[in-house]
Amino acid sequence: MKVTVQSKTGIAEYESDPSDNLLYAGLKQGLGLPYECATGTCGTCRARVMEGEVSLAWDEAPGLAYVKRAKNEVLLCQAHAQGDCVLRVPAKVEPLHETVNIPADFSGRIDTVLRLTHDVIHFEVQLDRSMSFAAGQFAAISCEDVVGARAYSMVNYAESTDRLVFVVKRKPGGRFSDWLFETEVSGKALRILGPLGRATFRPEESKNFVCIAGGSGVAGMMSIAQHATRNGYLKSYTGHIYFGVRTMEDCFYTAEFAEQVRRSDGNLEVTIALSNEEPPQPTHPAHPEIRLATGFVHEVAARDMAGRYDNMVGFVAGPPPMVDGALRMLIMEARLPAEFIRYDKFG
Ligand code: FES
């Protein structure tokens, strides 16, 4: 079926069939359609159906709050073409840049599952073939047992790999996280579309970096730390990671971050901010490479980073209130230009 897109940059065309949603079909053909979450929550992929018929996969997607249904608007990541159609997208739509990894469909199987805390689970997926992705990117994951796809950032980093690592914090009523926590998921098959997302670490920019993350938002920061501690990047630049959790019991990936700090020639700082208790001492009792602080993570980062924003790129991920606070700080206090503030909206 032919999809015609009218946008601020002119007309583009691609093919889609009813099994694919209109966003994924376009991205897989290298068309840079607008999106953030790719899973129905943010509203960024809003488009108006000018001709033809489309069906909606998830009629209660939170992102539908941003569309005018009376004007025939839909979310591309939830809409499936039922025939040839014409869409109007209120954004620029250009071919994806040649340096961007074009997303594709993969299948995979969960083969490792670890409970990291009472509400955080780590799982690893063996893919049917290798995927290339940038540190900070995510994938849309779906399984037979749960309706719809979920977006999770990769924890690991490799230029090309057939293994992906994810971490998920349990959400009250979250069907996918309930499935992970309550089912024997080892061996379960997954469908994966990736890589997705533009909040990427780009070593060619030659910048220091600051990462501010809450909960499982730390996934992309772990991937960035792994990339940055490879091939000597941190010999020339500094990295500052702030990871917010409630209490010492909620900390995870401390051994892994300590390992990255040891590999960094002293140029990577990792600070865990505890929002609900005072730390027992200034550094982690088992991993003294990790610093401890008290307060909300964006406030801890603001105190600690004051006056140290030279040549900086910032990454933010986590629950929406934390993301908003961190973005305010990077804009108002760090005064970073928009192109050097990167975040993904999953919430
Ligand atoms: Fe479709 Fe977020 S990209 S709702």
GROMACS .gro file of C-alpha atoms and ligand atoms in nm:
model
  351
    1MET     CA    1   0.000   0.000   0.000
    2LYS     CA    2   0.131   0.339  -0.092
    3VAL     CA    3   0.162   0.602   0.182
    4THR     CA    4   0.207   0.963   0.070
    5VAL     CA    5   0.336   1.208   0.331
    6GLN     CA    6   0.283   1.581   0.299
    7SER     CA    7   0.521   1.767   0.530
    8LYS     CA    8   0.706   2.095   0.580
    9THR     CA    9   0.978   1.962   0.351
   10GLY     CA   10   0.749   1.849   0.067
   11ILE     CA   11   0.609   1.513  -0.041
   12ALA     CA   12   0.754   1.171   0.043
   13GLU     CA   13   0.624   0.823  -0.032
   14TYR     CA   14   0.675   0.479   0.115
   15GLU     CA   15   0.512   0.137   0.123
   16SER     CA   16   0.329  -0.007   0.420
   17ASP     CA   17   0.113  -0.310   0.486
   18PRO     CA   18  -0.150  -0.360   0.757
   19SER     CA   19   0.082  -0.563   0.980
   20ASP     CA   20   0.320  -0.270   1.030
   21ASN     CA   21   0.230   0.060   1.186
   22LEU     CA   22   0.285   0.369   0.974
   23LEU     CA   23   0.579   0.494   1.182
   24TYR     CA   24   0.778   0.171   1.181
   25ALA     CA   25   0.715   0.112   0.808
   26GLY     CA   26   0.846   0.459   0.720
   27LEU     CA   27   1.151   0.442   0.950
   28LYS     CA   28   1.245   0.097   0.817
   29GLN     CA   29   1.249   0.247   0.468
   30GLY     CA   30   1.483   0.524   0.583
   31LEU     CA   31   1.227   0.803   0.613
   32GLY     CA   32   1.284   1.037   0.908
   33LEU     CA   33   0.926   1.057   1.039
   34PRO     CA   34   0.888   1.246   1.371
   35TYR     CA   35   0.877   1.033   1.688
   36GLU     CA   36   1.005   1.017   2.046
   37CYS     CA   37   0.867   0.714   2.234
   38ALA     CA   38   0.761   0.504   1.931
   39THR     CA   39   0.511   0.330   2.160
   40GLY     CA   40   0.203   0.552   2.188
   41THR     CA   41   0.271   0.778   2.485
   42CYS     CA   42   0.432   1.107   2.376
   43GLY     CA   43   0.216   1.231   2.085
   44THR     CA   44   0.517   1.340   1.874
   45CYS     CA   45   0.420   1.122   1.575
   46ARG     CA   46   0.087   1.304   1.528
   47ALA     CA   47  -0.040   1.314   1.166
   48ARG     CA   48  -0.364   1.393   0.989
   49VAL     CA   49  -0.520   1.141   0.752
   50MET     CA   50  -0.612   1.343   0.439
   51GLU     CA   51  -0.718   1.048   0.223
   52GLY     CA   52  -0.762   0.675   0.273
   53GLU     CA   53  -0.834   0.469   0.578
   54VAL     CA   54  -0.619   0.374   0.875
   55SER     CA   55  -0.701   0.168   1.182
   56LEU     CA   56  -0.574   0.230   1.536
   57ALA     CA   57  -0.399  -0.054   1.718
   58TRP     CA   58  -0.437   0.081   2.072
   59ASP     CA   59  -0.743   0.296   2.117
   60GLU     CA   60  -0.639   0.406   2.467
   61ALA     CA   61  -0.281   0.513   2.387
   62PRO     CA   62  -0.196   0.806   2.622
   63GLY     CA   63  -0.045   0.993   2.326
   64LEU     CA   64  -0.394   1.023   2.173
   65ALA     CA   65  -0.452   1.304   2.424
   66TYR     CA   66  -0.240   1.518   2.189
   67VAL     CA   67  -0.441   1.449   1.868
   68LYS     CA   68  -0.764   1.602   1.741
   69ARG     CA   69  -0.968   1.298   1.651
   70ALA     CA   70  -1.245   1.510   1.498
   71LYS     CA   71  -0.988   1.632   1.246
   72ASN     CA   72  -0.889   1.276   1.157
   73GLU     CA   73  -0.555   1.298   1.339
   74VAL     CA   74  -0.378   0.977   1.441
   75LEU     CA   75  -0.054   0.862   1.601
   76LEU     CA   76   0.166   0.708   1.332
   77CYS     CA   77   0.310   0.461   1.585
   78GLN     CA   78  -0.041   0.327   1.653
   79ALA     CA   79  -0.197   0.351   1.305
   80HIS     CA   80  -0.209   0.086   1.033
   81ALA     CA   81  -0.292   0.162   0.667
   82GLN     CA   82  -0.595  -0.023   0.532
   83GLY     CA   83  -0.520   0.090   0.176
   84ASP     CA   84  -0.333   0.367  -0.005
   85CYS     CA   85  -0.342   0.682   0.206
   86VAL     CA   86  -0.228   1.043   0.221
   87LEU     CA   87  -0.100   1.184   0.552
   88ARG     CA   88  -0.015   1.538   0.657
   89VAL     CA   89   0.266   1.557   0.913
   90PRO     CA   90   0.322   1.894   1.090
   91ALA     CA   91   0.702   1.860   1.088
   92LYS     CA   92   0.999   1.820   0.857
   93VAL     CA   93   1.021   1.473   0.703
   94GLU     CA   94   1.350   1.397   0.534
   95PRO     CA   95   1.547   1.080   0.461
   96LEU     CA   96   1.737   0.958   0.768
   97HIS     CA   97   2.095   1.079   0.765
   98GLU     CA   98   2.338   0.828   0.616
   99THR     CA   99   2.519   0.795   0.951
  100VAL     CA  100   2.198   0.683   1.127
  101ASN     CA  101   2.141   0.309   1.173
  102ILE     CA  102   1.814   0.237   0.992
  103PRO     CA  103   1.575   0.051   1.227
  104ALA     CA  104   1.480  -0.304   1.134
  105ASP     CA  105   1.280  -0.596   1.272
  106PHE     CA  106   1.464  -0.856   1.479
  107SER     CA  107   1.348  -1.156   1.669
  108GLY     CA  108   1.512  -1.265   1.990
  109ARG     CA  109   1.487  -1.484   2.295
  110ILE     CA  110   1.535  -1.390   2.662
  111ASP     CA  111   1.815  -1.604   2.800
  112THR     CA  112   1.927  -1.429   3.120
  113VAL     CA  113   1.707  -1.273   3.388
  114LEU     CA  114   1.835  -1.114   3.709
  115ARG     CA  115   1.639  -0.941   3.985
  116LEU     CA  116   1.856  -0.643   4.078
  117THR     CA  117   1.630  -0.498   4.351
  118HIS     CA  118   1.275  -0.563   4.471
  119ASP     CA  119   1.140  -0.365   4.172
  120VAL     CA  120   1.416  -0.368   3.909
  121ILE     CA  121   1.486  -0.655   3.670
  122HIS     CA  122   1.770  -0.702   3.423
  123PHE     CA  123   1.726  -0.924   3.118
  124GLU     CA  124   1.939  -1.018   2.822
  125VAL     CA  125   1.821  -1.109   2.475
  126GLN     CA  126   1.990  -1.322   2.213
  127LEU     CA  127   1.897  -1.178   1.872
  128ASP     CA  128   1.858  -1.369   1.548
  129ARG     CA  129   2.136  -1.152   1.397
  130SER     CA  130   2.353  -0.855   1.488
  131MET     CA  131   2.223  -0.502   1.541
  132SER     CA  132   2.434  -0.186   1.517
  133PHE     CA  133   2.333   0.094   1.750
  134ALA     CA  134   2.467   0.405   1.919
  135ALA     CA  135   2.500   0.436   2.297
  136GLY     CA  136   2.179   0.597   2.425
  137GLN     CA  137   1.944   0.433   2.172
  138PHE     CA  138   1.644   0.217   2.252
  139ALA     CA  139   1.435  -0.060   2.100
  140ALA     CA  140   1.059  -0.123   2.083
  141ILE     CA  141   0.998  -0.465   2.236
  142SER     CA  142   0.687  -0.679   2.215
  143CYS     CA  143   0.590  -1.033   2.307
  144GLU     CA  144   0.300  -1.269   2.243
  145ASP     CA  145   0.158  -1.237   2.595
  146VAL     CA  146   0.125  -0.856   2.620
  147VAL     CA  147  -0.053  -0.623   2.378
  148GLY     CA  148   0.157  -0.344   2.225
  149ALA     CA  149   0.528  -0.257   2.222
  150ARG     CA  150   0.737  -0.105   2.503
  151ALA     CA  151   1.044   0.116   2.460
  152TYR     CA  152   1.358   0.026   2.656
  153SER     CA  153   1.710   0.162   2.617
  154MET     CA  154   1.997  -0.075   2.567
  155VAL     CA  155   2.224  -0.107   2.874
  156ASN     CA  156   2.515  -0.255   2.681
  157TYR     CA  157   2.718  -0.107   2.400
  158ALA     CA  158   2.898  -0.262   2.107
  159GLU     CA  159   2.930  -0.133   1.753
  160SER     CA  160   2.747  -0.442   1.638
  161THR     CA  161   2.614  -0.720   1.857
  162ASP     CA  162   2.359  -1.000   1.862
  163ARG     CA  163   2.300  -0.953   2.237
  164LEU     CA  164   2.095  -0.675   2.389
  165VAL     CA  165   2.072  -0.600   2.761
  166PHE     CA  166   1.778  -0.417   2.920
  167VAL     CA  167   1.673  -0.308   3.266
  168VAL     CA  168   1.312  -0.250   3.370
  169LYS     CA  169   1.167  -0.091   3.682
  170ARG     CA  170   0.832  -0.232   3.783
  171LYS     CA  171   0.547   0.010   3.722
  172PRO     CA  172   0.221  -0.024   3.912
  173GLY     CA  173  -0.023  -0.172   3.660
  174GLY     CA  174   0.246  -0.193   3.388
  175ARG     CA  175   0.147  -0.502   3.190
  176PHE     CA  176   0.491  -0.567   3.040
  177SER     CA  177   0.674  -0.517   3.370
  178ASP     CA  178   0.417  -0.738   3.548
  179TRP     CA  179   0.480  -1.002   3.281
  180LEU     CA  180   0.856  -0.980   3.341
  181PHE     CA  181   0.822  -1.001   3.719
  182GLU     CA  182   0.551  -1.263   3.746
  183THR     CA  183   0.626  -1.504   3.462
  184GLU     CA  184   0.909  -1.745   3.397
  185VAL     CA  185   1.031  -1.534   3.101
  186SER     CA  186   1.362  -1.707   3.039
  187GLY     CA  187   1.340  -1.859   2.689
  188LYS     CA  188   1.045  -1.640   2.584
  189ALA     CA  189   1.048  -1.504   2.228
  190LEU     CA  190   1.043  -1.129   2.165
  191ARG     CA  191   0.991  -0.912   1.858
  192ILE     CA  192   1.224  -0.614   1.855
  193LEU     CA  193   1.233  -0.307   1.634
  194GLY     CA  194   1.551  -0.107   1.661
  195PRO     CA  195   1.761   0.085   1.699
  196LEU     CA  196   1.551   0.393   1.773
  197GLY     CA  197   1.611   0.733   1.933
  198ARG     CA  198   1.831   1.035   1.875
  199ALA     CA  199   1.961   1.090   2.230
  200THR     CA  200   2.292   0.938   2.131
  201PHE     CA  201   2.651   0.972   2.245
  202ARG     CA  202   2.860   1.097   1.950
  203PRO     CA  203   3.231   1.077   2.024
  204GLU     CA  204   3.309   1.277   1.711
  205GLU     CA  205   3.162   1.583   1.886
  206SER     CA  206   3.463   1.581   2.122
  207LYS     CA  207   3.274   1.695   2.432
  208ASN     CA  208   3.266   1.637   2.804
  209PHE     CA  209   2.936   1.484   2.911
  210VAL     CA  210   2.696   1.491   3.201
  211CYS     CA  211   2.427   1.224   3.243
  212ILE     CA  212   2.133   1.263   3.484
  213ALA     CA  213   1.917   0.955   3.527
  214GLY     CA  214   1.652   0.820   3.759
  215GLY     CA  215   1.554   0.454   3.803
  216SER     CA  216   1.581   0.245   3.487
  217GLY     CA  217   1.665   0.564   3.292
  218VAL     CA  218   2.019   0.473   3.387
  219ALA     CA  219   2.023   0.212   3.105
  220GLY     CA  220   2.134   0.455   2.835
  221MET     CA  221   2.388   0.615   3.073
  222MET     CA  222   2.547   0.277   3.133
  223SER     CA  223   2.572   0.230   2.757
  224ILE     CA  224   2.731   0.575   2.719
  225ALA     CA  225   2.980   0.499   3.000
  226GLN     CA  226   3.080   0.176   2.826
  227HIS     CA  227   3.132   0.350   2.494
  228ALA     CA  228   3.326   0.638   2.651
  229THR     CA  229   3.564   0.414   2.847
  230ARG     CA  230   3.659   0.234   2.527
  231ASN     CA  231   3.927   0.353   2.291
  232GLY     CA  232   4.063   0.628   2.513
  233TYR     CA  233   3.783   0.885   2.484
  234LEU     CA  234   3.811   0.968   2.854
  235LYS     CA  235   4.181   1.042   2.825
  236SER     CA  236   4.079   1.370   2.664
  237TYR     CA  237   3.730   1.440   2.802
  238THR     CA  238   3.544   1.410   3.131
  239GLY     CA  239   3.219   1.228   3.210
  240HIS     CA  240   2.984   1.295   3.504
  241ILE     CA  241   2.702   1.053   3.577
  242TYR     CA  242   2.432   1.123   3.837
  243PHE     CA  243   2.202   0.834   3.915
  244GLY     CA  244   1.898   0.891   4.134
  245VAL     CA  245   1.734   0.623   4.351
  246ARG     CA  246   1.540   0.640   4.677
  247THR     CA  247   1.758   0.448   4.922
  248MET     CA  248   2.076   0.239   4.936
  249GLU     CA  249   1.858  -0.071   4.889
  250ASP     CA  250   1.741   0.062   4.554
  251CYS     CA  251   2.094   0.097   4.410
  252PHE     CA  252   2.190  -0.132   4.122
  253TYR     CA  253   2.472  -0.157   3.865
  254THR     CA  254   2.713  -0.022   4.129
  255ALA     CA  255   2.980  -0.287   4.054
  256GLU     CA  256   2.942  -0.219   3.680
  257PHE     CA  257   2.977   0.159   3.723
  258ALA     CA  258   3.275   0.112   3.956
  259GLU     CA  259   3.440  -0.092   3.680
  260GLN     CA  260   3.383   0.192   3.429
  261VAL     CA  261   3.530   0.445   3.676
  262ARG     CA  262   3.843   0.229   3.716
  263ARG     CA  263   3.885   0.220   3.340
  264SER     CA  264   3.849   0.596   3.298
  265ASP     CA  265   4.190   0.730   3.402
  266GLY     CA  266   4.013   0.931   3.672
  267ASN     CA  267   3.799   1.119   3.421
  268LEU     CA  268   3.464   0.954   3.491
  269GLU     CA  269   3.274   1.047   3.809
  270VAL     CA  270   2.967   0.849   3.911
  271THR     CA  271   2.744   0.982   4.190
  272ILE     CA  272   2.440   0.804   4.329
  273ALA     CA  273   2.185   1.049   4.470
  274LEU     CA  274   1.957   0.909   4.742
  275SER     CA  275   1.630   1.102   4.759
  276ASN     CA  276   1.489   0.939   5.074
  277GLU     CA  277   1.783   0.889   5.310
  278GLU     CA  278   2.126   1.012   5.407
  279PRO     CA  279   2.408   0.797   5.271
  280PRO     CA  280   2.602   0.604   5.537
  281GLN     CA  281   2.930   0.759   5.415
  282PRO     CA  282   3.051   0.976   5.122
  283THR     CA  283   3.133   0.677   4.899
  284HIS     CA  284   2.963   0.344   4.839
  285PRO     CA  285   3.065   0.096   5.112
  286ALA     CA  286   3.133  -0.188   4.866
  287HIS     CA  287   3.248   0.023   4.569
  288PRO     CA  288   3.440   0.330   4.689
  289GLU     CA  289   3.476   0.450   4.327
  290ILE     CA  290   3.110   0.553   4.346
  291ARG     CA  291   3.025   0.874   4.529
  292LEU     CA  292   2.707   0.904   4.737
  293ALA     CA  293   2.496   1.214   4.798
  294THR     CA  294   2.154   1.298   4.932
  295GLY     CA  295   1.873   1.481   4.749
  296PHE     CA  296   1.687   1.467   4.421
  297VAL     CA  297   1.927   1.371   4.145
  298HIS     CA  298   1.892   1.688   3.939
  299GLU     CA  299   1.950   1.901   4.251
  300VAL     CA  300   2.259   1.699   4.344
  301ALA     CA  301   2.387   1.738   3.986
  302ALA     CA  302   2.317   2.113   3.990
  303ARG     CA  303   2.513   2.160   4.315
  304ASP     CA  304   2.801   1.946   4.207
  305MET     CA  305   2.837   2.062   3.848
  306ALA     CA  306   2.810   2.439   3.911
  307GLY     CA  307   3.082   2.611   3.710
  308ARG     CA  308   3.193   2.289   3.536
  309TYR     CA  309   2.988   2.297   3.215
  310ASP     CA  310   3.263   2.383   2.972
  311ASN     CA  311   3.231   2.210   2.630
  312MET     CA  312   2.950   1.988   2.761
  313VAL     CA  313   2.673   1.768   2.622
  314GLY     CA  314   2.394   1.659   2.859
  315PHE     CA  315   2.184   1.340   2.864
  316VAL     CA  316   1.868   1.298   3.070
  317ALA     CA  317   1.641   0.995   3.126
  318GLY     CA  318   1.398   0.890   3.395
  319PRO     CA  319   1.053   0.963   3.539
  320PRO     CA  320   0.890   1.276   3.387
  321PRO     CA  321   0.921   1.509   3.695
  322MET     CA  322   1.290   1.426   3.726
  323VAL     CA  323   1.344   1.476   3.352
  324ASP     CA  324   1.172   1.816   3.367
  325GLY     CA  325   1.386   1.926   3.663
  326ALA     CA  326   1.708   1.811   3.495
  327LEU     CA  327   1.619   1.979   3.166
  328ARG     CA  328   1.543   2.306   3.348
  329MET     CA  329   1.882   2.287   3.512
  330LEU     CA  330   2.069   2.217   3.186
  331ILE     CA  331   1.890   2.503   3.012
  332MET     CA  332   1.886   2.768   3.287
  333GLU     CA  333   2.201   2.694   3.486
  334ALA     CA  334   2.432   2.509   3.253
  335ARG     CA  335   2.306   2.717   2.960
  336LEU     CA  336   2.367   2.433   2.717
  337PRO     CA  337   2.232   2.494   2.366
  338ALA     CA  338   1.934   2.274   2.270
  339GLU     CA  339   2.141   2.061   2.031
  340PHE     CA  340   2.360   1.953   2.325
  341ILE     CA  341   2.075   1.851   2.556
  342ARG     CA  342   1.950   1.500   2.472
  343TYR     CA  343   1.667   1.303   2.625
  344ASP     CA  344   1.406   1.051   2.531
  345LYS     CA  345   1.043   1.079   2.627
  346PHE     CA  346   0.923   0.736   2.731
  347GLY     CA  347   0.707   0.836   3.026
  348FES    FE1  348   0.405   0.789   1.866
  348FES    FE2  349   0.531   0.880   2.084
  348FES     S1  350   0.612   0.842   1.890
  348FES     S2  351   0.318   0.854   2.053
   0.00000   0.00000   0.00000
